[in-house]
PDB file of C-alpha atoms in Angstrom:
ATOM      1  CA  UNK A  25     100.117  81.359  90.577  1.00 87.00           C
ATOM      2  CA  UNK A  26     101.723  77.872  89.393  1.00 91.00           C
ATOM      3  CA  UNK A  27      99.434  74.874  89.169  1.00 96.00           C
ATOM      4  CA  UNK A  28     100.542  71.565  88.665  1.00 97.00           C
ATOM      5  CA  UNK A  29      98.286  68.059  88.692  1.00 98.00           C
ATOM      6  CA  UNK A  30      99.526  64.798  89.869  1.00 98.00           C
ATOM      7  CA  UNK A  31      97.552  61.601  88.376  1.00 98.00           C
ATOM      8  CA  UNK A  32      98.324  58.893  90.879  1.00 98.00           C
ATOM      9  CA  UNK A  33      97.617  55.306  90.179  1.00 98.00           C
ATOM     10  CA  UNK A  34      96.128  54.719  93.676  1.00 97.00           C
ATOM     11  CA  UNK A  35      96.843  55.404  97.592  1.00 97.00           C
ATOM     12  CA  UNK A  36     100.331  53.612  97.521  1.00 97.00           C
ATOM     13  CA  UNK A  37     101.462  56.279  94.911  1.00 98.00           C
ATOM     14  CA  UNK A  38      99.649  59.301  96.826  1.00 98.00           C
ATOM     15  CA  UNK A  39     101.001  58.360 100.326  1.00 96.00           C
ATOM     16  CA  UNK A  40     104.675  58.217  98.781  1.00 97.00           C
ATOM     17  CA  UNK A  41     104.243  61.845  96.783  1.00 97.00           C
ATOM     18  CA  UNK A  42     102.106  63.310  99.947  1.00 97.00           C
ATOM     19  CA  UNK A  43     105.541  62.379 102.357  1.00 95.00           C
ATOM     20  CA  UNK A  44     107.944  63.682  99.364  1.00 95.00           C
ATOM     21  CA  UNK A  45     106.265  66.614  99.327  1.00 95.00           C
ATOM     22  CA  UNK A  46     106.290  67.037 102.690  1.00 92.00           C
ATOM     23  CA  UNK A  47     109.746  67.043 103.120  1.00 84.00           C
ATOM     24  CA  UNK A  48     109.771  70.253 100.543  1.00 77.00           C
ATOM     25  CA  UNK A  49     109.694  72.811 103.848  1.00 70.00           C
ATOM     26  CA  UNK A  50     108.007  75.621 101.570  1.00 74.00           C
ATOM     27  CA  UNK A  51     105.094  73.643 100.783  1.00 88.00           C
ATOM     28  CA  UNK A  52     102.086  73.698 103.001  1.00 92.00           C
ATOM     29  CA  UNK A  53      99.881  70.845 102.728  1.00 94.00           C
ATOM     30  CA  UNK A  54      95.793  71.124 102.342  1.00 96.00           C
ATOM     31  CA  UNK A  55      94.411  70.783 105.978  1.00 95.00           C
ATOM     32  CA  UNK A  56      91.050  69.775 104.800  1.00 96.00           C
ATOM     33  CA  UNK A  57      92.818  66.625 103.453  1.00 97.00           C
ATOM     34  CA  UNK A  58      94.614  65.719 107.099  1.00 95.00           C
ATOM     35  CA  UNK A  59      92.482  63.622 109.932  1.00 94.00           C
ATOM     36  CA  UNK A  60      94.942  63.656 113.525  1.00 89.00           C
ATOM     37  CA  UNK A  61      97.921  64.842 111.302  1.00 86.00           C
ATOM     38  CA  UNK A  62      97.923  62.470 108.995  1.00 89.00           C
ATOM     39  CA  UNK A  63      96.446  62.169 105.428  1.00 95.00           C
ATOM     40  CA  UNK A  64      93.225  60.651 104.725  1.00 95.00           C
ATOM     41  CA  UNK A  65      92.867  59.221 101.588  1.00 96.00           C
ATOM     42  CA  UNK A  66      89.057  59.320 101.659  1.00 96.00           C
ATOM     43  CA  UNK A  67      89.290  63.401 101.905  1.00 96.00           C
ATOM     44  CA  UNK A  68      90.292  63.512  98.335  1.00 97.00           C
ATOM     45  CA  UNK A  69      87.206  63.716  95.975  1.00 93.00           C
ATOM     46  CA  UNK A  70      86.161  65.497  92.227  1.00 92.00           C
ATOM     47  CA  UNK A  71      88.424  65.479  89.681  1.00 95.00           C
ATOM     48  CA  UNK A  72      91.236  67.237  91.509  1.00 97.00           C
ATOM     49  CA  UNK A  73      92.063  68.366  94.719  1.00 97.00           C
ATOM     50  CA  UNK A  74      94.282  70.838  95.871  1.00 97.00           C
ATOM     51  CA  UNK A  75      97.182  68.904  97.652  1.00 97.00           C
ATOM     52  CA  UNK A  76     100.006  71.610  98.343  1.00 97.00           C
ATOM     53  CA  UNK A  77     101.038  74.848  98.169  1.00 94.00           C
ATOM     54  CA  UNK A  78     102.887  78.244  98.485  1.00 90.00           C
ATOM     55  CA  UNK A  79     102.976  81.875  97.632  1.00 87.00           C
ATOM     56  CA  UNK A  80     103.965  81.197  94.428  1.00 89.00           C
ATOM     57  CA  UNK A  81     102.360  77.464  93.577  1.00 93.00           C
ATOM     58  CA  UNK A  82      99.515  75.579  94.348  1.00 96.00           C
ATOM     59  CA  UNK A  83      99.574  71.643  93.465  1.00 97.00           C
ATOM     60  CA  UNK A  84      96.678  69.367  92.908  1.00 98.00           C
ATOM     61  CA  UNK A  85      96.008  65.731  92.992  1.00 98.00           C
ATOM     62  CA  UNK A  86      93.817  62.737  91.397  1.00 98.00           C
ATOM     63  CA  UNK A  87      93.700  59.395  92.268  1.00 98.00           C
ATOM     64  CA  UNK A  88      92.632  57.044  89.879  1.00 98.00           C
ATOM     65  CA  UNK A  89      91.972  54.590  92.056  1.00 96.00           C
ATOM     66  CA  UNK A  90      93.261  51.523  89.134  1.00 95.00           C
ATOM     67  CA  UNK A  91      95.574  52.272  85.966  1.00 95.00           C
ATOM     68  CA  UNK A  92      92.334  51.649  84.065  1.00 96.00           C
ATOM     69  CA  UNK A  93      90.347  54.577  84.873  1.00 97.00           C
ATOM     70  CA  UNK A  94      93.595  56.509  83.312  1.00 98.00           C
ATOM     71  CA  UNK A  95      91.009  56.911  79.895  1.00 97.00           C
ATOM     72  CA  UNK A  96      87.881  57.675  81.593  1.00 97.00           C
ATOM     73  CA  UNK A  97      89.987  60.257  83.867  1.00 97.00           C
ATOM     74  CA  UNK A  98      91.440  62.295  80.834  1.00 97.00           C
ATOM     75  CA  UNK A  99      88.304  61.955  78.743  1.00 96.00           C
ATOM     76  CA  UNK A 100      86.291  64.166  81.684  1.00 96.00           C
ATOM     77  CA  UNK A 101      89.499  66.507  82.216  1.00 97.00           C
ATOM     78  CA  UNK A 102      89.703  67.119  79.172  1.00 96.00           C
ATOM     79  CA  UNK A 103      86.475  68.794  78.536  1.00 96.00           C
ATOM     80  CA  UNK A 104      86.736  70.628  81.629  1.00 96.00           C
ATOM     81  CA  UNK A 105      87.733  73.790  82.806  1.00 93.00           C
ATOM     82  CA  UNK A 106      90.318  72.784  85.268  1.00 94.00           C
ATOM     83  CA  UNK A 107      91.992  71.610  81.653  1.00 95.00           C
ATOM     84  CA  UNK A 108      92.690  74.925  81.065  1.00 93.00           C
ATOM     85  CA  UNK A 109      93.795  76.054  84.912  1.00 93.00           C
ATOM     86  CA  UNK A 110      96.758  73.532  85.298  1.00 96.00           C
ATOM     87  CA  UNK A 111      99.847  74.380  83.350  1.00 95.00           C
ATOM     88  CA  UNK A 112     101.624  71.211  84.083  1.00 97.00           C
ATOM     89  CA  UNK A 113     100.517  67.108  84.672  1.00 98.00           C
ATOM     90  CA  UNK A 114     102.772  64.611  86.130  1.00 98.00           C
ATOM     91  CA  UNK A 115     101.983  61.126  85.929  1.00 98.00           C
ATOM     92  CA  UNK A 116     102.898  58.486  88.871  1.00 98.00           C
ATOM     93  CA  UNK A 117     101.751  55.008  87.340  1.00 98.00           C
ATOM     94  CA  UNK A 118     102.914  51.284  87.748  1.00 96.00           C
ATOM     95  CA  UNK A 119     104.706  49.759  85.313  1.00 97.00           C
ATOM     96  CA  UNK A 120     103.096  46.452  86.090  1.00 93.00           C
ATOM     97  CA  UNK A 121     104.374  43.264  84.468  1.00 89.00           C
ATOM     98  CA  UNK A 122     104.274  42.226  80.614  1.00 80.00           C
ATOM     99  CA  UNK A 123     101.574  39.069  80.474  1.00 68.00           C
ATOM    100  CA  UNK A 124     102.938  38.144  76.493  1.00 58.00           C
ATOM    101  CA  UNK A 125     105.780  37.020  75.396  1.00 58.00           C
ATOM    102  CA  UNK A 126     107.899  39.958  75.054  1.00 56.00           C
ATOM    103  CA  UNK A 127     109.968  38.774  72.211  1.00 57.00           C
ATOM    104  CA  UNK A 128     107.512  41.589  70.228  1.00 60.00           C
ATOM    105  CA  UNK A 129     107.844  45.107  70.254  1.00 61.00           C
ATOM    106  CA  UNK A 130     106.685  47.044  72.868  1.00 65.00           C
ATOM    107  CA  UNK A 131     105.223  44.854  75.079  1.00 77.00           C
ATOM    108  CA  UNK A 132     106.975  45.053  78.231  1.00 91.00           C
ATOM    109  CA  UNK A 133     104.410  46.139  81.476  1.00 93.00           C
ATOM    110  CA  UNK A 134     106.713  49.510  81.121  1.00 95.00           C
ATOM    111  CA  UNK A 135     106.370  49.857  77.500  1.00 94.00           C
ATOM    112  CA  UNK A 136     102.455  49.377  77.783  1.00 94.00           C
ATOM    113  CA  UNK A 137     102.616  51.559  79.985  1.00 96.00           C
ATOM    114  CA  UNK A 138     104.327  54.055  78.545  1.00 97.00           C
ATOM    115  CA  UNK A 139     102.122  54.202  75.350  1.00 96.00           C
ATOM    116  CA  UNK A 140      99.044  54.590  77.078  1.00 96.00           C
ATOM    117  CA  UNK A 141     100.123  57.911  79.392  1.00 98.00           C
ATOM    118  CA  UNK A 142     101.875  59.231  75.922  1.00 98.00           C
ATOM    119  CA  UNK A 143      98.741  58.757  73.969  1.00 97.00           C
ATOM    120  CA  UNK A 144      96.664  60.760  77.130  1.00 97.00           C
ATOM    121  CA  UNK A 145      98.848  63.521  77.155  1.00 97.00           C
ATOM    122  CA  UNK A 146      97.550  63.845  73.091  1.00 97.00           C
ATOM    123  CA  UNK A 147      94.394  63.981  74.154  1.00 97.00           C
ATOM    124  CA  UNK A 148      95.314  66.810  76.775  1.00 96.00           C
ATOM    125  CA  UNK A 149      97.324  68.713  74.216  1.00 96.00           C
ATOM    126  CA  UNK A 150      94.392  69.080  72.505  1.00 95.00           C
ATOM    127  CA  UNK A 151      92.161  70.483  74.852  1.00 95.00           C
ATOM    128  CA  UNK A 152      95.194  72.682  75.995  1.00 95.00           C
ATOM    129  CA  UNK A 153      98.302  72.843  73.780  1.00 95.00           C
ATOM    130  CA  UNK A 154     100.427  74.734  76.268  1.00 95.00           C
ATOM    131  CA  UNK A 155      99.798  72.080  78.877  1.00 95.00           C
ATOM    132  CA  UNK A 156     103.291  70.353  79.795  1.00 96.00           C
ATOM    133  CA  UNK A 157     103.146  66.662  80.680  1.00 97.00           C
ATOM    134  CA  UNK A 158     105.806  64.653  82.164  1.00 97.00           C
ATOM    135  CA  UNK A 159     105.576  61.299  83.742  1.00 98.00           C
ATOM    136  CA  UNK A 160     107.531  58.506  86.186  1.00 98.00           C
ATOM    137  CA  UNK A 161     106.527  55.131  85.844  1.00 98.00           C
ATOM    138  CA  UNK A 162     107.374  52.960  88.948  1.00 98.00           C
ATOM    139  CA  UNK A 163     109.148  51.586  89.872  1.00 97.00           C
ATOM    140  CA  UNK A 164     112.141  53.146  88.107  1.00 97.00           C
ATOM    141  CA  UNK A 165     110.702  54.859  84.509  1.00 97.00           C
ATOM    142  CA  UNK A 166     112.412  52.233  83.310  1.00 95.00           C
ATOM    143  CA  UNK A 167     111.925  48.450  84.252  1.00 95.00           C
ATOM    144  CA  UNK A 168     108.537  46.482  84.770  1.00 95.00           C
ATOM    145  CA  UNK A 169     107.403  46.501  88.510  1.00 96.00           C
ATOM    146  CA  UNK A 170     105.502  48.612  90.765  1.00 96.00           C
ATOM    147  CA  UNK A 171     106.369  50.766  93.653  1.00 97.00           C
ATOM    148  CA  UNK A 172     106.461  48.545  96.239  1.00 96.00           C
ATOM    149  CA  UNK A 173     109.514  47.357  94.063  1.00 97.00           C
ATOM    150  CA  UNK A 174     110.967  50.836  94.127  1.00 97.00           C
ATOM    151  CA  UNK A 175     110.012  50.963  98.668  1.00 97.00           C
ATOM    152  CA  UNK A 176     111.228  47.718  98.931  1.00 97.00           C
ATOM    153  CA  UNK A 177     114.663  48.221  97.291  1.00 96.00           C
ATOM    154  CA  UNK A 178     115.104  51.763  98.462  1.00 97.00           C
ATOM    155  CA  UNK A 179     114.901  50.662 102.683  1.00 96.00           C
ATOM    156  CA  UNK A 180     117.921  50.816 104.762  1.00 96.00           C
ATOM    157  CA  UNK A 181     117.248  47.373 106.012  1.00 96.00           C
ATOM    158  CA  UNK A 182     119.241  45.849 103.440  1.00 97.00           C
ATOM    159  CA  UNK A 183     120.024  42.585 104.952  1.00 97.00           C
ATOM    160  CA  UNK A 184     116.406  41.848 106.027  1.00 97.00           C
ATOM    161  CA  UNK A 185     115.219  42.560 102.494  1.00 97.00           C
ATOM    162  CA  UNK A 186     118.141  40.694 100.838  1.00 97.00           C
ATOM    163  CA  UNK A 187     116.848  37.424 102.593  1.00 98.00           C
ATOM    164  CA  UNK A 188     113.332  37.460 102.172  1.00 97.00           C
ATOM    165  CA  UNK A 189     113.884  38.224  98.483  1.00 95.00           C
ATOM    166  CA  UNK A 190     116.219  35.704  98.121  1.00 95.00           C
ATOM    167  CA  UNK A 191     115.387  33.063 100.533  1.00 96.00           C
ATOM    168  CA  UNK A 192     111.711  33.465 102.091  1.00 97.00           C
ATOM    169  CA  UNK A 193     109.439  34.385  99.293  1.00 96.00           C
ATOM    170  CA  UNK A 194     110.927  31.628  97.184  1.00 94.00           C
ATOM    171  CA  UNK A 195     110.497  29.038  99.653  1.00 96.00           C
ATOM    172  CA  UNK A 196     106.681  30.319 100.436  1.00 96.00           C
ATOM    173  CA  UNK A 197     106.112  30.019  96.512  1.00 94.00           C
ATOM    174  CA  UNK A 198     106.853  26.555  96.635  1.00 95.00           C
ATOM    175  CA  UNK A 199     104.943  25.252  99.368  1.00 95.00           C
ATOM    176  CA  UNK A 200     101.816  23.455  99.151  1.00 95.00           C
ATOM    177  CA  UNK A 201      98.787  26.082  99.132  1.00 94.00           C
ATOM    178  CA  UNK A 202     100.671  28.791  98.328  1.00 95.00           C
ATOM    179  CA  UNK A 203      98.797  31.587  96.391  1.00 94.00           C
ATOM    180  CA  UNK A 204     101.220  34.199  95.818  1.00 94.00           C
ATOM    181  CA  UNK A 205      99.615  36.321  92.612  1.00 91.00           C
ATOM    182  CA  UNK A 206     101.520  39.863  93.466  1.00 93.00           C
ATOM    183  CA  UNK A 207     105.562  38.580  94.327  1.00 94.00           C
ATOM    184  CA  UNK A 208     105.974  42.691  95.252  1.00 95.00           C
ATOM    185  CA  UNK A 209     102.840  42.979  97.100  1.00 94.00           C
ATOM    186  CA  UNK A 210     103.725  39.963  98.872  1.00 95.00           C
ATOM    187  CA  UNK A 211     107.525  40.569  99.481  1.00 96.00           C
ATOM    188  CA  UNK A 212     106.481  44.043 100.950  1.00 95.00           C
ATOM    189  CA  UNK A 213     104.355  42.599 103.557  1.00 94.00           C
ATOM    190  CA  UNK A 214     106.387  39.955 104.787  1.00 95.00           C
ATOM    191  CA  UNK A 215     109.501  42.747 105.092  1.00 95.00           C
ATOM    192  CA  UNK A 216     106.751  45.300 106.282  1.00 93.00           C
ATOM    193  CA  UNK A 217     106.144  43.049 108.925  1.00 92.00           C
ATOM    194  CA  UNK A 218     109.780  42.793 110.561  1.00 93.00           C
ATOM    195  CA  UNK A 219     109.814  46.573 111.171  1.00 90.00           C
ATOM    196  CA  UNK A 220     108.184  48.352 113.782  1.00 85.00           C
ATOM    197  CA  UNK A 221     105.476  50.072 114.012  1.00 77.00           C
ATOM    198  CA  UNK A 222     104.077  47.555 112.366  1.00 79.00           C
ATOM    199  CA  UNK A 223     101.799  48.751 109.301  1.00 77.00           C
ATOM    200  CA  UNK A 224     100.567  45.942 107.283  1.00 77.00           C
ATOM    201  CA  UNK A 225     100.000  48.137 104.000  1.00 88.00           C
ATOM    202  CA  UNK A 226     102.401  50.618 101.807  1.00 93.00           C
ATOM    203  CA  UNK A 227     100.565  53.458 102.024  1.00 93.00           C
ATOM    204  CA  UNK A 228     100.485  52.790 106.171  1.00 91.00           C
ATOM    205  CA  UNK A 229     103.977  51.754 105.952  1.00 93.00           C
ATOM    206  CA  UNK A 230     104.771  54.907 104.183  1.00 93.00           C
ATOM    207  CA  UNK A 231     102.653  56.818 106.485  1.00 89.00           C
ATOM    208  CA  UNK A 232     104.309  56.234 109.938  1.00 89.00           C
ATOM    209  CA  UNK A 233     107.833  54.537 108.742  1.00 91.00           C
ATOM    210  CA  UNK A 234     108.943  57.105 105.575  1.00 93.00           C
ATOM    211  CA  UNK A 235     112.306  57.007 107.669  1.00 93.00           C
ATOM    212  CA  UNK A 236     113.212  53.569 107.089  1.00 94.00           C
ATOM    213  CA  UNK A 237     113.869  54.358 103.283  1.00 96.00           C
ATOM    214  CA  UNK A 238     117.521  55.525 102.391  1.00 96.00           C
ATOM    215  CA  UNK A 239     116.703  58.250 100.876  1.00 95.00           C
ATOM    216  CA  UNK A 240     119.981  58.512  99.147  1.00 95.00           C
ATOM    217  CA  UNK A 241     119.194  54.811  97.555  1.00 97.00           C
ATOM    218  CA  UNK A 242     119.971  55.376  93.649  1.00 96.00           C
ATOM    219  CA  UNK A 243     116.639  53.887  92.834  1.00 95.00           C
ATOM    220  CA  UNK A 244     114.510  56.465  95.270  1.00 97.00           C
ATOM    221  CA  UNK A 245     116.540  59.540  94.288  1.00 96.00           C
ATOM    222  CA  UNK A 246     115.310  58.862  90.635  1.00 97.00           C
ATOM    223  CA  UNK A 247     111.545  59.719  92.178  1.00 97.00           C
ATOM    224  CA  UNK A 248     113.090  62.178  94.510  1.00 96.00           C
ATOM    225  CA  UNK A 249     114.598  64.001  91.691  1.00 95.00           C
ATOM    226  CA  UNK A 250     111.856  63.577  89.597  1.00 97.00           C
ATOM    227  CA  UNK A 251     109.104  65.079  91.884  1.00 96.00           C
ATOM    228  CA  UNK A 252     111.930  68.023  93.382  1.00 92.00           C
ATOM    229  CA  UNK A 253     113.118  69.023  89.952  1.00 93.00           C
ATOM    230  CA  UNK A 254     109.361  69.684  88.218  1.00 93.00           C
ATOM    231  CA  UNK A 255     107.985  71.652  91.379  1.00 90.00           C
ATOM    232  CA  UNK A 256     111.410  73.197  91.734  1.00 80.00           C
ATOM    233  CA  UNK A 257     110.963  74.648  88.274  1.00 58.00           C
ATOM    234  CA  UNK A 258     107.743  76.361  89.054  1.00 54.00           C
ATOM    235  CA  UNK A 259     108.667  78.193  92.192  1.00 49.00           C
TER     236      UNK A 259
END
């Protein structure tokens, strides 16, 4: 039996892997985790949980609930036993945004980023040097942002997205009493709200409108591909 863990930054990044994974028709998902059908993000506790499976593979999940419990997290895994159960770790983090001047090395949000999972997976290795790591930092591996940058750009309501990008949340940043801290965050919700059903969060928006994504948008294929090609490997 395969085991893989997935380290999630928080519930956006678990609701978008749990309806990935769902779409992989020889996976069954853990009942114990599902309240009416759908996922409850409270129902995943301990240091992992067991998310999916099949004859041949069982996968497992953690939430960090905040990029900086990523430390903490591997520090207790680490000197577990579940260290030595799971043959394989894949990371789904935010890049974030860079808050220096990036004219120095390494300090984009993605770079930051970057260093901190690599310097984790050391930490693993030593606790378990045949543990493989791999990792996709949203929104594309590449590029600072976070996933709702990689939702927002992958839905098939291209118009509707082109003009609040370009035209609404501008105007909104401008206006007297405007407190826009999170542009993504932001942007999502006011696209989030011209769909229906209406679900005024990403993880609810990916819960009960997954559909409205293209899912052959370049940008979510990269995921797609990502999450497919690991698990795909371990049937």
């Amino acid at each position: 039996m395969k085991k893989i863990l997935f380290i999630c930054e928080g519930t956006t990044e678990v609701f978008l892997l749990y309806k990935i994974l769902k779409e992989e028709k020889e996976l069954n998902s853990n009942e114990e985790l599902l309240e009416n059908g759908n996922l409850k993000i409270s129902n995943i506790k301990g240091l992992v949980t067991l998310f999916f499976s099949n004859k041949n593979l069982e996968i497992y999940i953690h939430n960090l609930e905040g990029k900086t419990k990523l430390n903490k997290f591997i520090e207790g895994f680490s000197k577990s036993r579940e260290v030595e159960n799971i043959e394989k770790i894949l990371f789904i983090i935010d890049a974030d945004f860079s808050d220096v001047d990036c004219s120095e090395k390494n300090c984009t949000g993605f770079d930051r980023t970057k260093e901190s999972i690599e310097n984790n997976i050391k930490i693993i290795n030593k606790a378990n040097a045949d543990l493989k790591s791999e990792y996709f930092i949203t929104p594309d591996n590449e590029n600072d942002g976070m996933t709702e940058n990689l939702i927002i750009d992958s839905l098939s309501c291209i118009e509707i997205v082109k003009y609040i990008k370009e035209e609404v949340i501008k105007k909104v940043k401008r206006l007297p009493k405007s407190e826009i801290k999170n542009e993504p965050k932001s942007t999502f919700l006011m696209i989030a709200a011209t769909q229906n059903p209406l679900r005024g969060s990403a993880p609810a928006f990916l819960s009960k409108c997954y559909d409205k994504i293209d899912k052959k948008n370049p940008k979510f294929k990269k995921i797609l591909e990502f999450i497919k090609n690991n698990i795909k490997q371990n049937y």
